[in-house]
Amino acid sequence: MVDIDAAIGYVVAHGDPVERARLSYLRTGQPASPEIIDRLSDGQMAAGGWPASADGQVPSIDATCFRLSELDDLGGLQAGPVAERALQWLADAQRSDGTWQEHESLAGEAPAWAMPGDPEATLYLTSVAGFWLTAAAVEIDPYQTRGRYADVLARAAGFVASQLRPDGSWPSFLAAGWHAIGLLHQQQYFYESSRVQIVLGERLSEMAPADAAAMAAALRRVNLGDDWLLRNARKRLAETQRPDGGWDSNEGPIFDVNITLTALRACR
């Protein structure tokens, strides 16, 4: 089993004020203070998104989705104008074919998973943007009866479903898979969502701890329940937890606290 107390201790010892506030919310459900939300909102552009870098002049799909994930860990996905403006910008940034792409001006600095015009990046960003809009809609109404972002999500799910191969795999990055599951499931593409889950289950034994944590947290977030894939992902996290209570990130030690918080969100 995952050593929850050791993971909590690792975040307390190594986390910054925002990360410790995220831990507090995960443990007690206490929303973050306005000061912490303000700290996270620093850099938010007038349109509602965040730039890819501190001096960026164009809002980024990838950066905005990352900020939404941080706000979600603080109970702030539906709390106030910061998240509302970000979500609305994200919805408005959808292209006519149901996809999301970064602005072409970001091509010189974009990582592979966010490269403007690249088909793999397009599928990844569409899955991630669709996931966070789904999470926001579920927050208001778990059964989606009020249909917030209904048209946006329907177009996104239709595109993602059209990209799946006959065996359930997808022509994009691994993380596109677990973000696509929530989007597809909530849009009633149950068969397609299940096929993606089977593929991820087959790859789980070789997943990095950060990927297992992110996948499990995503499955929890959009009410897929305590299914076989989530249970097995938690087993993978138990196998890969370090003696100090943390987990290794894919981007180096500076992000180890973030991925440890993600693992706690998956196991809470």
Coordinates of C-alpha atoms in Angstrom, one line a residue:
M1 CA 0.0 0.0 0.0
V2 CA 1.0 3.6 -0.5
D3 CA 2.5 5.2 2.6
I4 CA 0.2 8.2 2.8
D5 CA 1.9 9.6 6.0
A6 CA 5.3 9.5 4.4
A7 CA 4.0 11.2 1.3
I8 CA 2.4 14.0 3.4
G9 CA 5.7 14.4 5.3
Y10 CA 7.6 14.8 2.1
V11 CA 5.4 17.6 0.8
V12 CA 5.5 19.4 4.1
A13 CA 9.3 19.2 4.2
H14 CA 9.9 20.2 0.6
G15 CA 6.9 22.0 -0.7
D16 CA 6.4 25.7 -1.3
P17 CA 3.4 27.7 0.1
V18 CA 1.2 26.8 -2.8
E19 CA 2.1 23.2 -2.7
R20 CA 1.5 23.0 1.0
A21 CA -1.9 24.7 0.5
R22 CA -2.7 22.0 -2.1
L23 CA -1.8 19.4 0.4
S24 CA -4.1 21.0 3.0
Y25 CA -7.0 20.9 0.6
L26 CA -6.4 17.3 -0.4
R27 CA -6.3 16.4 3.3
T28 CA -9.1 18.4 4.8
G29 CA -11.1 19.9 1.9
Q30 CA -10.3 23.4 3.2
P31 CA -10.2 25.8 0.2
A32 CA -7.1 27.9 -0.2
S33 CA -7.0 31.4 1.0
P34 CA -7.5 34.3 -1.4
E35 CA -3.8 35.1 -1.1
I36 CA -2.8 31.7 -2.4
I37 CA -5.3 31.9 -5.3
D38 CA -4.0 35.3 -6.1
R39 CA -0.5 33.9 -6.2
L40 CA -1.5 31.3 -8.7
S41 CA -3.4 33.8 -10.8
D42 CA -0.2 35.9 -11.2
G43 CA 0.6 36.0 -14.9
Q44 CA -3.0 35.3 -16.1
M45 CA -3.6 37.3 -19.2
A46 CA -6.6 39.5 -19.8
A47 CA -8.1 37.0 -22.2
G48 CA -8.1 34.4 -19.4
G49 CA -5.3 32.0 -20.3
W50 CA -1.7 31.9 -19.1
P51 CA 1.4 32.4 -21.3
A52 CA 3.9 29.6 -21.8
S53 CA 6.7 31.6 -20.2
A54 CA 6.9 34.5 -17.8
D55 CA 7.5 37.1 -20.5
G56 CA 5.1 35.4 -23.0
Q57 CA 2.6 37.6 -25.0
V58 CA 0.3 34.8 -26.2
P59 CA -1.9 32.6 -23.9
S60 CA -1.0 28.9 -24.1
I61 CA -3.4 25.9 -24.1
D62 CA -0.8 23.7 -22.3
A63 CA 0.1 26.3 -19.7
T64 CA -3.5 27.1 -18.9
C65 CA -4.4 23.5 -18.4
F66 CA -1.5 23.1 -16.0
R67 CA -2.7 26.1 -14.0
L68 CA -6.2 24.7 -14.0
S69 CA -4.8 21.5 -12.5
E70 CA -3.2 23.5 -9.7
L71 CA -6.4 25.5 -9.0
D72 CA -8.3 22.2 -8.9
D73 CA -6.0 20.9 -6.1
L74 CA -6.9 24.1 -4.2
G75 CA -10.6 23.7 -4.5
G76 CA -10.6 26.6 -6.9
L77 CA -11.8 25.2 -10.2
Q78 CA -15.2 26.8 -9.6
A79 CA -14.2 29.4 -7.1
G80 CA -14.2 32.9 -8.4
P81 CA -13.2 34.7 -11.6
V82 CA -9.7 33.3 -12.0
A83 CA -10.8 29.8 -13.0
E84 CA -14.0 31.1 -14.7
R85 CA -12.0 33.3 -17.1
A86 CA -9.5 30.5 -17.8
L87 CA -12.2 27.9 -18.5
Q88 CA -14.1 30.3 -20.8
W89 CA -10.9 31.2 -22.7
L90 CA -10.2 27.5 -23.1
A91 CA -13.7 26.9 -24.5
D92 CA -13.4 29.9 -26.8
A93 CA -10.0 28.7 -28.1
Q94 CA -11.4 25.5 -29.6
R95 CA -11.1 25.3 -33.3
S96 CA -14.0 24.6 -35.7
D97 CA -13.0 21.0 -36.1
G98 CA -13.2 20.4 -32.3
T99 CA -9.5 20.5 -31.6
W100 CA -7.1 22.7 -29.8
Q101 CA -3.7 23.8 -31.0
E102 CA -1.2 26.3 -29.7
H103 CA -0.9 29.6 -31.5
E104 CA 1.6 29.4 -34.4
S105 CA 3.8 32.1 -32.8
L106 CA 4.7 29.6 -30.0
A107 CA 6.3 27.1 -32.4
G108 CA 9.8 28.3 -31.5
E109 CA 9.4 27.5 -27.8
A110 CA 6.7 24.8 -27.6
P111 CA 7.6 21.3 -26.4
A112 CA 6.9 18.4 -28.6
W113 CA 3.5 17.8 -27.0
A114 CA 2.3 21.3 -27.7
M115 CA 3.9 22.0 -31.1
P116 CA 1.5 24.0 -33.3
G117 CA 0.2 22.1 -36.3
D118 CA 1.6 18.7 -35.2
P119 CA -1.1 16.0 -35.3
E120 CA 0.2 14.2 -32.2
A121 CA 0.3 17.5 -30.2
T122 CA -3.2 18.4 -31.5
L123 CA -4.7 15.1 -30.2
Y124 CA -2.9 15.5 -26.9
L125 CA -4.0 19.1 -26.3
T126 CA -7.5 18.3 -27.4
S127 CA -7.7 15.5 -24.9
V128 CA -6.2 17.6 -22.1
A129 CA -8.4 20.7 -22.8
G130 CA -11.4 18.5 -23.1
F131 CA -10.5 16.8 -19.8
W132 CA -10.3 20.0 -17.8
L133 CA -13.6 21.4 -19.3
T134 CA -15.1 18.0 -18.4
A135 CA -13.8 18.3 -14.8
A136 CA -15.3 21.8 -14.5
A137 CA -18.6 20.6 -15.8
V138 CA -18.6 17.5 -13.4
E139 CA -17.9 19.9 -10.5
I140 CA -21.2 21.7 -11.1
D141 CA -23.2 18.6 -12.1
P142 CA -21.8 15.1 -11.8
Y143 CA -24.5 13.8 -14.2
Q144 CA -24.0 16.5 -16.8
T145 CA -27.7 17.3 -16.9
R146 CA -27.1 21.0 -17.3
G147 CA -24.7 20.6 -20.1
R148 CA -22.1 23.3 -19.4
Y149 CA -19.7 23.4 -22.4
A150 CA -21.9 20.7 -24.0
D151 CA -21.2 21.7 -27.6
V152 CA -17.5 22.2 -27.0
L153 CA -17.1 18.8 -25.3
A154 CA -19.2 17.0 -27.9
R155 CA -17.0 18.3 -30.7
A156 CA -13.8 17.4 -28.8
A157 CA -15.0 13.9 -27.9
G158 CA -16.0 13.3 -31.5
F159 CA -12.6 14.3 -32.8
V160 CA -10.8 12.2 -30.1
A161 CA -13.0 9.1 -30.8
S162 CA -12.2 9.5 -34.6
Q163 CA -8.5 9.2 -33.9
L164 CA -8.5 5.9 -32.0
R165 CA -7.1 3.0 -33.9
P166 CA -9.0 -0.3 -34.1
D167 CA -7.0 -1.8 -31.2
G168 CA -7.8 1.2 -28.9
S169 CA -4.4 2.9 -29.2
W170 CA -4.0 6.4 -30.3
P171 CA -1.4 8.3 -32.5
S172 CA -0.2 10.6 -29.7
F173 CA 1.6 10.8 -26.4
L174 CA 0.8 8.4 -23.6
A175 CA -0.9 11.1 -21.4
A176 CA -3.4 11.8 -24.2
G177 CA -4.9 8.4 -23.3
W178 CA -5.9 9.0 -19.7
H179 CA -7.2 12.5 -20.4
A180 CA -9.2 11.1 -23.3
I181 CA -10.8 8.5 -21.0
G182 CA -12.6 11.1 -18.9
L183 CA -13.7 13.2 -21.9
L184 CA -15.0 10.1 -23.8
H185 CA -16.7 8.5 -20.8
Q186 CA -18.6 11.7 -19.8
Q187 CA -19.7 12.2 -23.5
Q188 CA -21.1 8.6 -23.5
Y189 CA -18.4 7.1 -25.7
F190 CA -18.3 4.2 -23.3
Y191 CA -16.9 1.6 -25.7
E192 CA -14.1 3.9 -26.9
S193 CA -13.2 4.9 -23.3
S194 CA -13.0 1.3 -22.3
R195 CA -10.7 0.4 -25.2
V196 CA -8.3 3.2 -24.2
Q197 CA -8.4 1.9 -20.6
I198 CA -7.4 -1.6 -21.8
V199 CA -4.4 -0.2 -23.7
L200 CA -3.3 1.8 -20.6
G201 CA -3.7 -1.3 -18.4
E202 CA -1.4 -3.2 -20.7
R203 CA 1.3 -0.5 -20.4
L204 CA 0.9 0.1 -16.7
S205 CA 3.7 -2.2 -15.6
E206 CA 6.2 -0.1 -17.6
M207 CA 4.9 3.3 -16.7
A208 CA 7.0 5.8 -14.8
P209 CA 5.7 6.7 -11.4
A210 CA 4.7 10.2 -12.6
D211 CA 2.6 8.7 -15.4
A212 CA 0.9 6.2 -13.1
A213 CA 0.1 9.0 -10.6
A214 CA -1.3 11.3 -13.3
M215 CA -3.4 8.6 -14.8
A216 CA -4.9 7.5 -11.5
A217 CA -5.6 11.1 -10.5
A218 CA -7.4 11.7 -13.8
L219 CA -9.5 8.6 -13.3
R220 CA -10.5 9.8 -9.9
R221 CA -11.3 13.3 -11.0
V222 CA -14.0 12.6 -13.5
N223 CA -16.0 10.0 -11.5
L224 CA -15.0 6.9 -13.3
G225 CA -15.1 5.0 -9.9
D226 CA -12.8 2.6 -8.2
D227 CA -12.3 0.4 -11.3
W228 CA -9.6 -2.1 -12.1
L229 CA -7.3 0.3 -13.8
L230 CA -7.4 2.8 -10.9
R231 CA -6.7 0.0 -8.4
N232 CA -3.7 -1.3 -10.4
A233 CA -2.3 2.2 -10.8
R234 CA -2.3 2.5 -7.0
K235 CA -0.4 -0.7 -6.8
R236 CA 2.1 0.7 -9.2
L237 CA 2.5 3.8 -7.0
A238 CA 3.0 1.6 -3.9
E239 CA 5.8 -0.2 -5.8
T240 CA 7.6 3.0 -6.9
Q241 CA 7.3 5.2 -3.8
R242 CA 10.7 6.2 -2.5
P243 CA 11.8 5.7 1.2
D244 CA 11.5 9.4 1.8
G245 CA 7.8 9.3 0.8
G246 CA 8.0 11.0 -2.5
W247 CA 8.0 9.9 -6.2
D248 CA 10.3 10.7 -9.1
S249 CA 8.9 13.1 -11.6
N250 CA 9.6 12.9 -15.4
E251 CA 11.1 16.4 -15.4
G252 CA 13.6 16.2 -12.6
P253 CA 13.7 16.7 -8.8
I254 CA 12.3 20.2 -8.9
F255 CA 8.9 18.6 -9.8
D256 CA 9.0 15.7 -7.3
V257 CA 6.7 17.5 -4.9
N258 CA 4.2 18.2 -7.6
I259 CA 4.0 14.5 -8.6
T260 CA 3.8 13.5 -5.0
L261 CA 0.7 15.7 -4.6
T262 CA -0.7 14.1 -7.7
A263 CA -0.1 10.6 -6.2
L264 CA -1.9 11.7 -3.0
R265 CA -4.8 13.0 -5.1
A266 CA -5.0 9.6 -6.7
C267 CA -4.9 7.7 -3.4
R268 CA -6.9 10.0 -1.0

